[in-house]
Coordinates of C-alpha atoms in Angstrom, one line a residue:
X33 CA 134.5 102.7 89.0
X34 CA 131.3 100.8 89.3
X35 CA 131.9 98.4 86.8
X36 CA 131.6 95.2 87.7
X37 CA 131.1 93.8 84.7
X38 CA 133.6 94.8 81.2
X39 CA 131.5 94.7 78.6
X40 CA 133.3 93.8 74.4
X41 CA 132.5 95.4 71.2
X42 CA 131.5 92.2 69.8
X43 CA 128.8 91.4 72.5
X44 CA 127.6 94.6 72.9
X45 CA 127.2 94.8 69.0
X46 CA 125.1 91.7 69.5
X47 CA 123.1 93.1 72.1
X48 CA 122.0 96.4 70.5
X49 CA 120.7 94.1 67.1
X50 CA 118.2 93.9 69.4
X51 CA 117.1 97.2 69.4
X52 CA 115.9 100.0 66.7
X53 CA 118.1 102.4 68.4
X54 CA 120.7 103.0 65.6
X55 CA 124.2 102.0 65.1
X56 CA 126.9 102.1 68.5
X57 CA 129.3 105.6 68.1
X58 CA 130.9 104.7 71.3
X59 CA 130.3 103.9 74.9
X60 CA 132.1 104.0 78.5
X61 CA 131.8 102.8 82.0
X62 CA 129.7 105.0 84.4
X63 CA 131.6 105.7 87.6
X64 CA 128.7 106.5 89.4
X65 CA 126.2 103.9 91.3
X66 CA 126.8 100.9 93.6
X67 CA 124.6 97.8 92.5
X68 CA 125.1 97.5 88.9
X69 CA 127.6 98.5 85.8
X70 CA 126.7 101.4 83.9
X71 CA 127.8 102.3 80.6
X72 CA 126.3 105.4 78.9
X73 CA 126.0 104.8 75.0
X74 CA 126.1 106.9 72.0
X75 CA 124.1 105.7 68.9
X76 CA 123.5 107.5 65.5
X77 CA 120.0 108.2 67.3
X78 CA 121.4 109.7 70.7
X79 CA 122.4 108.7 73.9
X80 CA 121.2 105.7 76.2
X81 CA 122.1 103.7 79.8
X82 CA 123.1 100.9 79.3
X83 CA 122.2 98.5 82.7
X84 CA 123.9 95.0 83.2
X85 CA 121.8 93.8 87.3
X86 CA 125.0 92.2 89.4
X87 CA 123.9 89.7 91.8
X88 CA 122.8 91.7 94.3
X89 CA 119.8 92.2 92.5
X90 CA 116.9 89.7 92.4
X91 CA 116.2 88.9 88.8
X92 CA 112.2 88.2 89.6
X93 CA 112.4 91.8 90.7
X94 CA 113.2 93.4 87.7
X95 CA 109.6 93.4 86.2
X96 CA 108.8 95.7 89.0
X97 CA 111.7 98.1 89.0
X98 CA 111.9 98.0 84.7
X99 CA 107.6 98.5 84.8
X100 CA 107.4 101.1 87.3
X101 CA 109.9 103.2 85.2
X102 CA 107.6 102.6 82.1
X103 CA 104.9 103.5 84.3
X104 CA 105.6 106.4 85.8
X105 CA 106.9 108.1 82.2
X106 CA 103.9 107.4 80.4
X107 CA 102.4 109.5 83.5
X108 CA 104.3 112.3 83.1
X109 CA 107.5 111.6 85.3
X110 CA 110.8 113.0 84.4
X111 CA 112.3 109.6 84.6
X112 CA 113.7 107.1 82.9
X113 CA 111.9 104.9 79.9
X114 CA 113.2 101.4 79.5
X115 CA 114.1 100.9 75.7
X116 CA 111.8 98.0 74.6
X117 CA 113.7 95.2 72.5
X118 CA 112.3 94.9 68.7
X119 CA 110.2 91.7 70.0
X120 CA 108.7 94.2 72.8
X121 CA 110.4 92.6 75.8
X122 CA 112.9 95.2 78.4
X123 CA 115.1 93.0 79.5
X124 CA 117.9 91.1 78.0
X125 CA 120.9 89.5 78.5
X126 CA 125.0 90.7 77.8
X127 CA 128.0 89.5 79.0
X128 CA 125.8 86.2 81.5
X129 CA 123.6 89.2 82.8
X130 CA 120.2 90.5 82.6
X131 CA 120.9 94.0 81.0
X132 CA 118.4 96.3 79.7
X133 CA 118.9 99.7 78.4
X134 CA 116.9 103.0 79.6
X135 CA 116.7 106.5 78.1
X136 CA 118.9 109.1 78.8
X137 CA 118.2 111.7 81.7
X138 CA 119.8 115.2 80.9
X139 CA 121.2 117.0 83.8
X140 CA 123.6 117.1 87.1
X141 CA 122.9 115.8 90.6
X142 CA 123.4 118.6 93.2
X143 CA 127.0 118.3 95.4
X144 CA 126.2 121.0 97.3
X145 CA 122.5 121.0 98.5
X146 CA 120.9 124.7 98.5
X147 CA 117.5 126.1 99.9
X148 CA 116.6 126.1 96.9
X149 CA 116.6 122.5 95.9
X150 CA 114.2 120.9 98.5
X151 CA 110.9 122.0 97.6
X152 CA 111.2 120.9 94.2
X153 CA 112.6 117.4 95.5
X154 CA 109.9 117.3 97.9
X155 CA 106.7 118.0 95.0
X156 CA 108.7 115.6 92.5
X157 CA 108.3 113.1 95.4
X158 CA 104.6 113.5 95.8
X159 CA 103.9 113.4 91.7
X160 CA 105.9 109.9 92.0
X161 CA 103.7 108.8 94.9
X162 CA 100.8 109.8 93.4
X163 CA 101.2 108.5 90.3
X164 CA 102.1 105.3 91.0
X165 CA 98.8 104.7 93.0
X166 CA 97.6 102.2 90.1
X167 CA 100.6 100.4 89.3
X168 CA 99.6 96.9 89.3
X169 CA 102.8 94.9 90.4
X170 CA 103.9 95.1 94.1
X171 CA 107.2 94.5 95.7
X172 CA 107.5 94.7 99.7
X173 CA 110.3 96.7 101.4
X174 CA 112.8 94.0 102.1
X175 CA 115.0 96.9 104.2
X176 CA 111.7 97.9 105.6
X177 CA 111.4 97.1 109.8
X178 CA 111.2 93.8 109.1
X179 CA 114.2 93.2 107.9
X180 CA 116.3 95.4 110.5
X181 CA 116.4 93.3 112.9
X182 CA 118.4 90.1 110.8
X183 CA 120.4 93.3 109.7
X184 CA 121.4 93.8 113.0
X185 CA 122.3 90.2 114.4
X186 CA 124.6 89.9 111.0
X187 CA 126.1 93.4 112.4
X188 CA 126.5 93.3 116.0
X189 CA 129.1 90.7 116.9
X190 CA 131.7 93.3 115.6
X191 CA 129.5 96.3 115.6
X192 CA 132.0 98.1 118.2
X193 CA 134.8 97.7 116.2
X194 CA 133.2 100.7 114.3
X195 CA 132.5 103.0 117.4
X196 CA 132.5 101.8 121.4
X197 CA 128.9 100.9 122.3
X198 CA 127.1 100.8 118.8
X199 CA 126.0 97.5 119.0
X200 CA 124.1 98.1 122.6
X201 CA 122.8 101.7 121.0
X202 CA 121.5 100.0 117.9
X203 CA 119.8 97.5 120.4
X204 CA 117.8 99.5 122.4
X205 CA 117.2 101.6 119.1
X206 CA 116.1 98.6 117.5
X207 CA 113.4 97.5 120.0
X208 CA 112.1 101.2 120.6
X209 CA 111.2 101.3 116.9
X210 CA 109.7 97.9 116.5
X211 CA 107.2 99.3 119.3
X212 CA 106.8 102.4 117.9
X213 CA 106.0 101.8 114.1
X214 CA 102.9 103.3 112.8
X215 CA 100.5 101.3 111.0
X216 CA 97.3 102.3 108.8
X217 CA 99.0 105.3 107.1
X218 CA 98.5 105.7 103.3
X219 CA 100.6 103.1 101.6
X220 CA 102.0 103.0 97.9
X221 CA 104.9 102.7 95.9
X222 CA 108.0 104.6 97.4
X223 CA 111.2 105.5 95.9
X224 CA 113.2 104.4 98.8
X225 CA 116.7 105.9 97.8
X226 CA 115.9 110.0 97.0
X227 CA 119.4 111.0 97.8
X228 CA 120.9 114.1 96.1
X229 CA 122.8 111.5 93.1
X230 CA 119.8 109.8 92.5
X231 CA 117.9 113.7 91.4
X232 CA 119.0 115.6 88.6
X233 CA 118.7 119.5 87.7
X234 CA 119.6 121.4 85.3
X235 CA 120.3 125.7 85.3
X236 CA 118.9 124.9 88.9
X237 CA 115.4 123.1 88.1
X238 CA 114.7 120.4 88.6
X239 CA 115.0 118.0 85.5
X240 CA 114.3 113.9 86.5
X241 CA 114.6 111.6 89.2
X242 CA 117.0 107.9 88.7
X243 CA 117.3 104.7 90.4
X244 CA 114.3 102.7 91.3
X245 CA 115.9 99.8 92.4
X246 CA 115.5 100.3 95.7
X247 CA 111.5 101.5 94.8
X248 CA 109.0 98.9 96.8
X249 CA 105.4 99.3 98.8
X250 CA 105.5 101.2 101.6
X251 CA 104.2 104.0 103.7
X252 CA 104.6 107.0 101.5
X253 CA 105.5 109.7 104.8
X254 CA 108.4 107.2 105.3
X255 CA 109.6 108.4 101.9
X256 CA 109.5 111.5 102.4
X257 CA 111.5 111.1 105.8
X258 CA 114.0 109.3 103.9
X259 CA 114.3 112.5 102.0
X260 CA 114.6 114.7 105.6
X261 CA 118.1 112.3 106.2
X262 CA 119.3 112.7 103.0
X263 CA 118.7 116.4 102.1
X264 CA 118.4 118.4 105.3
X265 CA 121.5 117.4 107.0
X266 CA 124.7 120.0 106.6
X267 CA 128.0 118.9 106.1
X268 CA 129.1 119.6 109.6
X269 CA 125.8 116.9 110.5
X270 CA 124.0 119.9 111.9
X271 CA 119.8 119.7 110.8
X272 CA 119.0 122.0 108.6
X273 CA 114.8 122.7 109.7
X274 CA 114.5 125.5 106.8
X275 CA 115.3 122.8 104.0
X276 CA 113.0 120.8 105.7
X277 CA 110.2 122.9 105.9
X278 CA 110.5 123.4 102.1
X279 CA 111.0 120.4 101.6
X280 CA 107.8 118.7 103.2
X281 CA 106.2 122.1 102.0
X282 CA 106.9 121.5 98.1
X283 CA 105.9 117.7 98.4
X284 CA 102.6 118.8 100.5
X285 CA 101.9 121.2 96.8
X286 CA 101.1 118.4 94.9
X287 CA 99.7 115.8 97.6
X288 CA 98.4 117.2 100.8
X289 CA 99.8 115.5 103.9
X290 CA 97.1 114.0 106.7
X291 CA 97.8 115.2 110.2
X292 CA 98.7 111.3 111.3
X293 CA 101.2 111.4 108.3
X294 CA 103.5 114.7 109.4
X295 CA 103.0 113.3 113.6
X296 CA 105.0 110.1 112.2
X297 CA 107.6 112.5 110.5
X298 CA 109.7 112.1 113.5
X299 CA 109.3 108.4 113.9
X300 CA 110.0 107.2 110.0
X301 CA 112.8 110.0 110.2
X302 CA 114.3 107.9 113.1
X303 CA 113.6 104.4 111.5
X304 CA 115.0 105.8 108.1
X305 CA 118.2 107.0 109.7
X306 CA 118.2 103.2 111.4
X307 CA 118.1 101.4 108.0
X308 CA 120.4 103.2 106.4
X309 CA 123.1 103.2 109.2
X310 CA 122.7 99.0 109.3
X311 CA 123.3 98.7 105.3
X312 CA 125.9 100.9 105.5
X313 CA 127.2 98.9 108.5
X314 CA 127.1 95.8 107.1
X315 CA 128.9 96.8 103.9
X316 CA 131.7 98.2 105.7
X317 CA 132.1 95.3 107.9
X318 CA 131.3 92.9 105.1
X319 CA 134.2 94.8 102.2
X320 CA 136.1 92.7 100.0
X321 CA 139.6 93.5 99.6
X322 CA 140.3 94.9 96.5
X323 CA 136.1 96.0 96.0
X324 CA 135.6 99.2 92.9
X325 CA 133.3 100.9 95.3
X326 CA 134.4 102.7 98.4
X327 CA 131.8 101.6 101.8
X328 CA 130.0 105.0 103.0
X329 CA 130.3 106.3 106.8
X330 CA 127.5 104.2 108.7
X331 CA 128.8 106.6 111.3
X332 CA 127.4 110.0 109.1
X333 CA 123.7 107.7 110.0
X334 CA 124.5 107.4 113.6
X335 CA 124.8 111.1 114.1
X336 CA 121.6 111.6 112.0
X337 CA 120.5 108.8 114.6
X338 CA 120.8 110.5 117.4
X339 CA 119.3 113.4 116.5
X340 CA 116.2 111.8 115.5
X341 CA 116.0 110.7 119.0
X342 CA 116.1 114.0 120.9
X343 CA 114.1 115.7 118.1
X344 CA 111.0 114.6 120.1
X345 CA 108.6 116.9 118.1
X346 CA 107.6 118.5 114.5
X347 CA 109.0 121.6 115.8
X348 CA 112.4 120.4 116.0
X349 CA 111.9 119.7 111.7
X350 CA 111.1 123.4 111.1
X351 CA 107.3 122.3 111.1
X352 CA 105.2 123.8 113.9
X353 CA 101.0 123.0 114.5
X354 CA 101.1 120.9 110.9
X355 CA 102.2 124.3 109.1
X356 CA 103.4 122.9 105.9
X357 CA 103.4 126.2 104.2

């Protein structure tokens, strides 16, 4: 369970006089997520999330992560609204963390991704990107290019103990895409972690999107290949181009993609699969005994590595001439 935190009916009790959400019914522990604790609560006025930030996460980036939510639900967004405090501030503290509760999102992630999933995924995407062209506060990527490389050196003196000639294949990886990254493509606030648990639907539409606390400033066609690794990738680690055409075909619905943006598809797709398989890495080389949460596979990324090395071209995506149709 990711609960790092236990949370008492005393404290809690304390916490809520904050709000004018009603009185506490009952809550539990979320099992679901990796940074945080999670408790979902019932109130005599409905259900809530209940957020306590573990150490991983950098308190004087909350304002960004807590404000973008705000921001991008008063915009329409199918997200969630941070519950404001009776003196009108977000974030609080429980239990010697900052905590802060956020609406509840109906719905179900998708374990098995269809067909019929990606184009939604891909337009919900583009209406984030979009409307979070005038949010005010900015965060940089800290798992962005720059910080692959000290990623890397952390990983590689037992890199090989994970698979025989990783640390030399990251290497070379490493240096091709340092001299390969684009630069002057349209830049905004991302979402940086669109995987399949962090998108809910419900009866098969698509219902809300979760998580920002990976969201930062980026390029916004790196996003979107964050989305390629994530959703277009079978079980078996074969690429699947149909759910990527529709994928890159709903997001270009709602915010048309320039020709420079789908030609550095490829490239981001490649650098995404990159960042990935190194924080993946490093937690599984870096797991406490004992640890709630289970490492994931930095091997799955490899795979989705190495594809995005042969791929070469669009048309290995399902995307031929810039058709995004």
């Amino acid at each position: 369970m990711a609960v790092y935190t236990e949370v008492d009916d005393d404290a809690l009790a304390a916490f809520l006089g904050h709000y004018a959400i009603g009185g506490l019914r009952g809550y539990r522990g979320i099992a679901e997520g990796v940074e945080n604790s999670n408790f979902l609560l019932e109130t005599t006025q409905g259900r809530y999330i209940l957020t306590l930030y573990e150490k991983r996460v950098k308190l004087g980036d909350l304002p960004f992560f807590l404000g973008l939510m705000d921001h991008l639900a008063a915009k329409g967004l199918a997200c969630p609204t941070p519950i404001h405090r009776t003196d009108g501030a977000v974030l609080g503290e429980l239990c010697g963390r900052p905590a802060a509760i956020v609406s509840f999102l109906a719905g179900v992630w998708p374990r098995r991704v269809t067909l019929a999933h990606c184009a939604p995924v891909g337009e919900a995407l583009a209406r984030l990107h979009l409307a979070g062209q005038d949010f005010a506060i900015k965060r940089a990527n800290a798992l962005g290019p720059a910080g692959w490389r000290p990623l890397f050196e952390a990983c590689r003196p037992r890199a090989d103990t994970v698979e025989t000639g990783l640390a030399d294949a990251l290497a070379r990886e490493l240096d091709h895409l340092e001299r390969s990254w684009p630069k002057e493509l349209p830049f905004g606030v991302i979402h940086a972690d669109l995987f399949p648990d962090n998108v809910f639907f419900l009866d098969d539409a698509f219902s809300g999107m979760i998580d920002f606390y990976f969201a930062c400033n980026d390029f916004l066609a790196y996003d979107l290949a964050i989305c390629l690794n994530a959703w277009c990738f079978e079980a078996d680690g074969a690429f699947n181009a149909t759910k990527a055409r529709r994928l890159v075909a709903g997001y270009a619905r709602a915010r048309k993609l320039s020709p420079e943006e789908l030609a550095a598809l490829p490239i981001f797709a490649r650098g995404s699969a990159l960042r990935f398989l190194l924080t993946r890495l490093y937690d599984w080389l870096n797991h406490p005994p004992g640890a709630f949460v289970k490492p994931k596979d930095p091997l799955e990324y490899a795979r989705k590595l190495r594809f995005h090395a042969g791929a070469g071209n669009l048309a290995a995506y399902g995307i031929e001439n810039g058709e995004t149709a």
